[in-house]
Short mmCIF file of C-alpha atoms in Angstrom, two decimals:
data_model
loop_
_atom_site.label_atom_id
_atom_site.label_comp_id
_atom_site.label_asym_id
_atom_site.label_seq_id
_atom_site.Cartn_x
_atom_site.Cartn_y
_atom_site.Cartn_z
CA MET A 1 161.71 93.07 -16.06
CA ILE A 2 162.44 90.11 -13.82
CA LYS A 3 161.68 86.48 -14.58
CA LEU A 4 160.74 84.21 -11.66
CA MET A 5 161.37 80.55 -12.44
CA ILE A 6 158.37 78.86 -10.84
CA GLU A 7 156.60 75.74 -11.99
CA PRO A 8 154.70 74.96 -14.15
CA GLN A 9 155.63 78.19 -16.00
CA PRO A 10 157.79 81.25 -15.25
CA LEU A 11 156.29 84.54 -14.09
CA HIS A 12 157.42 87.75 -15.84
CA ILE A 13 157.15 90.95 -13.74
CA ILE A 14 157.61 94.26 -15.58
CA SER A 15 158.12 97.53 -13.70
CA VAL A 16 157.20 100.70 -15.63
CA TYR A 17 157.18 104.47 -15.29
CA ALA A 18 155.20 106.23 -18.02
CA PRO A 19 155.78 109.83 -19.17
CA GLU A 20 153.63 112.43 -17.44
CA ASP A 21 150.41 113.40 -19.18
CA ASN A 22 151.72 116.89 -20.05
CA LYS A 23 154.56 115.43 -22.13
CA PRO A 24 154.35 115.50 -25.97
CA LYS A 25 151.91 112.98 -27.41
CA GLN A 26 154.66 111.35 -29.50
CA GLU A 27 156.74 110.62 -26.38
CA LYS A 28 153.77 108.92 -24.70
CA GLU A 29 152.96 106.87 -27.81
CA ILE A 30 156.59 105.68 -28.01
CA PHE A 31 156.43 104.48 -24.40
CA PHE A 32 153.25 102.42 -24.88
CA ASN A 33 154.56 101.01 -28.17
CA GLU A 34 157.76 99.90 -26.43
CA LEU A 35 155.68 98.30 -23.66
CA LYS A 36 153.62 96.50 -26.31
CA ASN A 37 156.81 95.21 -27.99
CA ILE A 38 158.20 93.96 -24.67
CA GLY A 39 154.98 92.06 -23.99
CA GLU A 40 155.04 90.51 -27.46
CA SER A 41 158.70 89.47 -27.00
CA ILE A 42 157.67 87.16 -24.13
CA PRO A 43 156.69 83.66 -25.36
CA PRO A 44 152.93 83.10 -25.64
CA ARG A 45 150.94 81.53 -22.79
CA LYS A 46 153.38 82.90 -20.17
CA SER A 47 152.20 84.79 -17.09
CA ILE A 48 152.88 88.55 -17.10
CA VAL A 49 152.40 91.15 -14.35
CA ILE A 50 152.99 94.85 -15.16
CA LEU A 51 153.39 97.20 -12.18
CA GLY A 52 154.12 100.88 -11.86
CA ASP A 53 153.20 104.49 -12.41
CA PHE A 54 151.37 104.76 -15.74
CA ASN A 55 150.38 108.43 -15.15
CA ALA A 56 147.07 107.30 -16.66
CA ARG A 57 143.54 108.12 -15.53
CA ILE A 58 141.22 105.59 -17.15
CA CYS A 59 137.71 106.70 -16.00
CA ASN A 60 135.05 104.22 -14.86
CA GLU A 61 133.78 102.80 -18.13
CA GLN A 62 133.23 99.05 -18.07
CA ILE A 63 135.13 97.15 -20.78
CA SER A 64 134.74 93.39 -20.69
CA GLY A 65 137.97 91.59 -19.85
CA VAL A 66 139.92 94.86 -19.53
CA MET A 67 138.48 97.02 -16.74
CA GLN A 68 135.53 97.41 -14.38
CA ARG A 69 133.61 100.46 -13.18
CA PHE A 70 135.04 100.91 -9.64
CA ASN A 71 137.23 103.91 -10.44
CA GLU A 72 137.19 107.71 -10.79
CA HIS A 73 135.34 109.31 -13.73
CA ILE A 74 138.26 111.24 -15.28
CA ILE A 75 140.28 110.07 -18.31
CA ASN A 76 143.43 111.57 -19.87
CA ASP A 77 145.61 110.88 -22.94
CA ASN A 78 147.75 108.30 -21.10
CA GLY A 79 144.54 106.61 -20.00
CA LYS A 80 143.29 106.32 -23.58
CA LEU A 81 146.63 104.88 -24.72
CA MET A 82 146.66 102.42 -21.82
CA ILE A 83 143.12 101.20 -22.48
CA ASN A 84 143.94 100.80 -26.17
CA LEU A 85 147.08 98.78 -25.33
CA CYS A 86 145.20 96.50 -22.92
CA SER A 87 142.35 95.94 -25.39
CA LEU A 88 144.71 94.97 -28.20
CA THR A 89 147.02 92.70 -26.18
CA GLY A 90 144.54 91.03 -23.79
CA LEU A 91 145.71 92.75 -20.60
CA ARG A 92 143.54 93.27 -17.52
CA ILE A 93 143.64 96.39 -15.31
CA ASN A 94 142.96 94.93 -11.87
CA ASN A 95 142.58 98.04 -9.69
CA ASN A 96 138.99 98.82 -10.64
CA TYR A 97 137.68 95.27 -10.21
CA PHE A 98 137.51 95.77 -6.42
CA ASN A 99 134.98 98.13 -4.84
CA HIS A 100 137.00 99.69 -2.02
CA LYS A 101 136.59 102.96 -0.16
CA ALA A 102 137.99 106.03 -1.91
CA GLN A 103 141.02 106.13 0.42
CA HIS A 104 142.02 102.68 -0.83
CA LYS A 105 141.52 103.55 -4.52
CA TYR A 106 143.51 106.76 -5.00
CA THR A 107 147.20 105.98 -5.53
CA PHE A 108 148.36 109.63 -5.69
CA GLY A 109 147.65 112.64 -3.49
CA ASN A 110 149.41 115.96 -2.84
CA THR A 111 149.20 118.74 -0.26
CA ARG A 112 146.81 120.72 -2.49
CA GLY A 113 144.14 118.07 -2.04
CA GLN A 114 144.49 116.66 -5.56
CA LYS A 115 143.91 112.90 -5.76
CA SER A 116 143.97 110.42 -8.61
CA THR A 117 144.52 106.79 -9.53
CA ILE A 118 147.58 106.54 -11.78
CA ASP A 119 149.42 103.42 -10.46
CA TYR A 120 148.15 100.03 -11.58
CA VAL A 121 148.57 96.27 -11.36
CA VAL A 122 148.06 94.82 -14.85
CA THR A 123 148.05 91.12 -15.79
CA ASN A 124 147.61 89.10 -18.95
CA ARG A 125 145.05 86.36 -19.50
CA CYS A 126 147.42 83.59 -18.42
CA ILE A 127 146.63 84.71 -14.86
CA PRO A 128 142.87 84.03 -14.46
CA PRO A 129 140.72 86.44 -12.40
CA SER A 130 140.17 83.73 -9.79
CA GLU A 131 143.87 83.97 -8.84
CA ILE A 132 143.75 87.76 -8.27
CA LEU A 133 142.40 88.24 -4.74
CA ASP A 134 142.67 92.00 -4.17
CA VAL A 135 144.29 95.28 -5.24
CA ARG A 136 144.23 98.22 -2.84
CA VAL A 137 146.27 101.16 -1.56
CA LEU A 138 147.85 100.84 1.90
CA ASN A 139 147.56 104.34 3.38
CA SER A 140 149.17 103.26 6.64
CA ALA A 141 152.49 102.51 4.90
CA ASP A 142 154.93 105.42 5.20
CA VAL A 143 156.90 105.29 1.94
CA GLY A 144 158.05 108.93 1.89
CA SER A 145 156.23 109.75 -1.36
CA ASP A 146 153.07 111.41 -2.64
CA HIS A 147 152.20 107.99 -4.07
CA GLY A 148 150.58 105.36 -1.87
CA LEU A 149 151.87 101.81 -1.59
CA LEU A 150 149.74 99.67 -3.92
CA LEU A 151 149.24 96.07 -2.83
CA GLY A 152 148.16 93.27 -5.17
CA LYS A 153 147.26 89.89 -3.68
CA PHE A 154 147.64 86.83 -5.89
CA ARG A 155 147.13 83.13 -5.36
CA LEU A 156 149.21 81.59 -8.14
CA LYS A 157 149.13 77.87 -8.77
CA TYR A 158 152.56 76.31 -9.02
CA ASN A 159 154.29 73.05 -8.25
CA PHE A 160 156.04 73.26 -4.90
CA LYS A 161 159.16 71.14 -4.49
CA ARG A 162 159.66 70.30 -0.84
CA LYS A 163 163.19 70.79 0.42
CA GLN A 164 165.01 67.91 2.01
CA LYS A 165 164.94 68.20 5.78
CA HIS A 166 168.23 68.45 7.62
CA PRO A 167 168.78 66.34 10.73
CA VAL A 168 167.70 67.99 13.97
CA ARG A 169 170.65 69.03 16.11
CA ALA A 170 170.75 70.40 19.63
CA ARG A 171 172.64 73.68 19.87
CA GLU A 172 173.67 75.93 22.72
CA LYS A 173 173.32 79.70 22.85
CA ILE A 174 173.90 82.45 25.41
CA ARG A 175 170.72 83.87 26.96
CA VAL A 176 171.18 87.36 25.52
CA GLU A 177 167.57 88.34 26.28
CA ALA A 178 168.37 88.18 30.03
CA LEU A 179 170.51 91.33 29.65
CA TRP A 180 167.32 93.44 29.58
CA GLY A 181 167.26 93.09 33.38
CA THR A 182 169.22 95.81 35.20
CA THR A 183 170.63 93.42 37.83
CA THR A 184 171.80 90.92 35.24
CA ARG A 185 173.33 93.67 33.14
CA ASP A 186 175.30 95.02 36.13
CA LEU A 187 176.49 91.50 36.95
CA TYR A 188 177.67 90.98 33.39
CA ARG A 189 179.52 94.31 33.40
CA LYS A 190 181.29 93.36 36.64
CA ARG A 191 182.29 89.90 35.36
CA LEU A 192 183.56 91.38 32.10
CA GLU A 193 185.78 93.87 33.96
CA GLU A 194 187.19 90.99 36.01
CA LYS A 195 187.97 88.93 32.91
CA ILE A 196 189.69 91.88 31.20
CA GLU A 197 191.89 92.42 34.29
CA LEU A 198 192.83 88.70 34.39
CA HIS A 199 193.50 88.46 30.63
CA PRO A 200 194.64 91.92 29.48
CA THR A 201 196.03 92.76 26.06
CA THR A 202 199.56 94.11 25.62
CA ASN A 203 201.34 96.23 23.06
CA LEU A 204 203.20 93.10 21.90
CA ASP A 205 200.00 91.33 20.88
CA ASP A 206 199.07 91.30 17.20
CA LEU A 207 195.54 92.07 15.98
CA ASN A 208 194.36 88.45 15.93
CA THR A 209 195.62 87.84 19.47
CA ILE A 210 193.87 90.97 20.76
CA TRP A 211 190.60 89.92 19.14
CA SER A 212 190.91 86.37 20.48
CA LYS A 213 191.40 87.62 24.06
CA LEU A 214 188.54 90.12 23.76
CA LYS A 215 186.17 87.49 22.33
CA THR A 216 187.06 85.01 25.07
CA ASN A 217 186.52 87.62 27.80
CA ILE A 218 183.13 88.64 26.42
CA ARG A 219 181.89 85.09 25.96
CA THR A 220 183.14 83.76 29.32
CA ALA A 221 181.67 86.73 31.23
CA ALA A 222 178.33 86.31 29.46
CA MET A 223 178.14 82.57 30.18
CA GLU A 224 178.82 83.19 33.87
CA ALA A 225 176.38 86.11 34.16
CA VAL A 226 173.36 84.97 32.10
CA GLY A 227 174.04 81.30 31.39
CA THR A 228 173.16 79.32 28.28
CA THR A 229 170.20 77.45 26.86
CA THR A 230 169.82 74.74 24.24
CA TYR A 231 167.52 74.68 21.23
CA LYS A 232 166.88 72.27 18.37
CA SER A 233 167.88 73.35 14.90
CA GLN A 234 167.26 71.85 11.45
CA GLY A 235 170.33 72.78 9.47
CA CYS A 236 170.42 76.45 10.48
CA ARG A 237 169.48 78.57 13.44
CA LYS A 238 166.27 80.59 13.22
CA ASN A 239 166.59 84.35 13.31
CA LYS A 240 165.43 85.39 16.78
CA THR A 241 164.81 88.97 17.85
CA PRO A 242 165.08 89.17 21.63
CA TRP A 243 165.53 92.96 21.35
CA PHE A 244 161.90 93.33 20.14
CA CYS A 245 160.62 93.59 23.71
CA GLU A 246 157.49 95.26 25.08
CA LYS A 247 159.25 98.63 25.34
CA VAL A 248 160.14 98.60 21.64
CA LYS A 249 156.61 97.43 20.73
CA ASN A 250 155.11 100.38 22.60
CA GLN A 251 157.39 102.83 20.79
CA TYR A 252 156.46 101.27 17.45
CA ARG A 253 152.76 101.54 18.34
CA LYS A 254 153.12 105.24 19.23
CA LYS A 255 154.95 105.93 15.96
CA ARG A 256 152.21 104.24 13.93
CA GLU A 257 149.43 106.12 15.75
CA ALA A 258 151.22 109.42 15.14
CA TYR A 259 151.61 108.63 11.44
CA LEU A 260 147.93 107.70 11.04
CA LYS A 261 146.97 110.95 12.80
CA TYR A 262 149.23 112.85 10.41
CA LEU A 263 147.48 111.25 7.42
CA THR A 264 144.03 112.36 8.62
CA THR A 265 145.04 115.95 9.41
#
């Protein structure tokens, strides 16, 4: 369990992994009793989100305030225990409140063609239904598991404290992105070789001296080859990714298309 300190009240997020349905009934009952005790240990009127693999199939029966009908029709022992827990403690199973396609409902699938919904996003009544926007499985996410990545979208109301702005400062940086050009790269390599010949390291130099010379050679050669540019910064420099060029984007696009094709076949 983690506790996020947000205003006006903290948010408690509990991650769970329930015993498999073929485990002894006593073991499964102990798990759900422990989960019930953890929920009761949290002060009343505090927001709770329970996420994880419940190994529970809860059918498509409509129970007011607990679950809706947009789900598969099968139920198992874990499912009965989960529904009983949610009914007694005022929890809401959010998956089956959204009528998605089957591929966005099933959270588990294996190579034998077996599919089921056993992972859930559960909330208590301190999070009203109007703040829960969607729960669905993202099939396009490659997580290296027979479980799909389950996404829950929330719009929680909290008091946002605006950070104090830092003064805007002009900073200078080397134009690293220019090194993608072959001509510029060759020029930089030539300048760097010249600098190393003019300011070589010797066996008498200590480690700090060697690093200082190397750093100076690299920086001076780069400034002469690609130049510098200035940008405005508020307190800290933004993380820029000049390496994410069109070539890398194309490779990423091909990888994603191949993965989606793999999912369908």
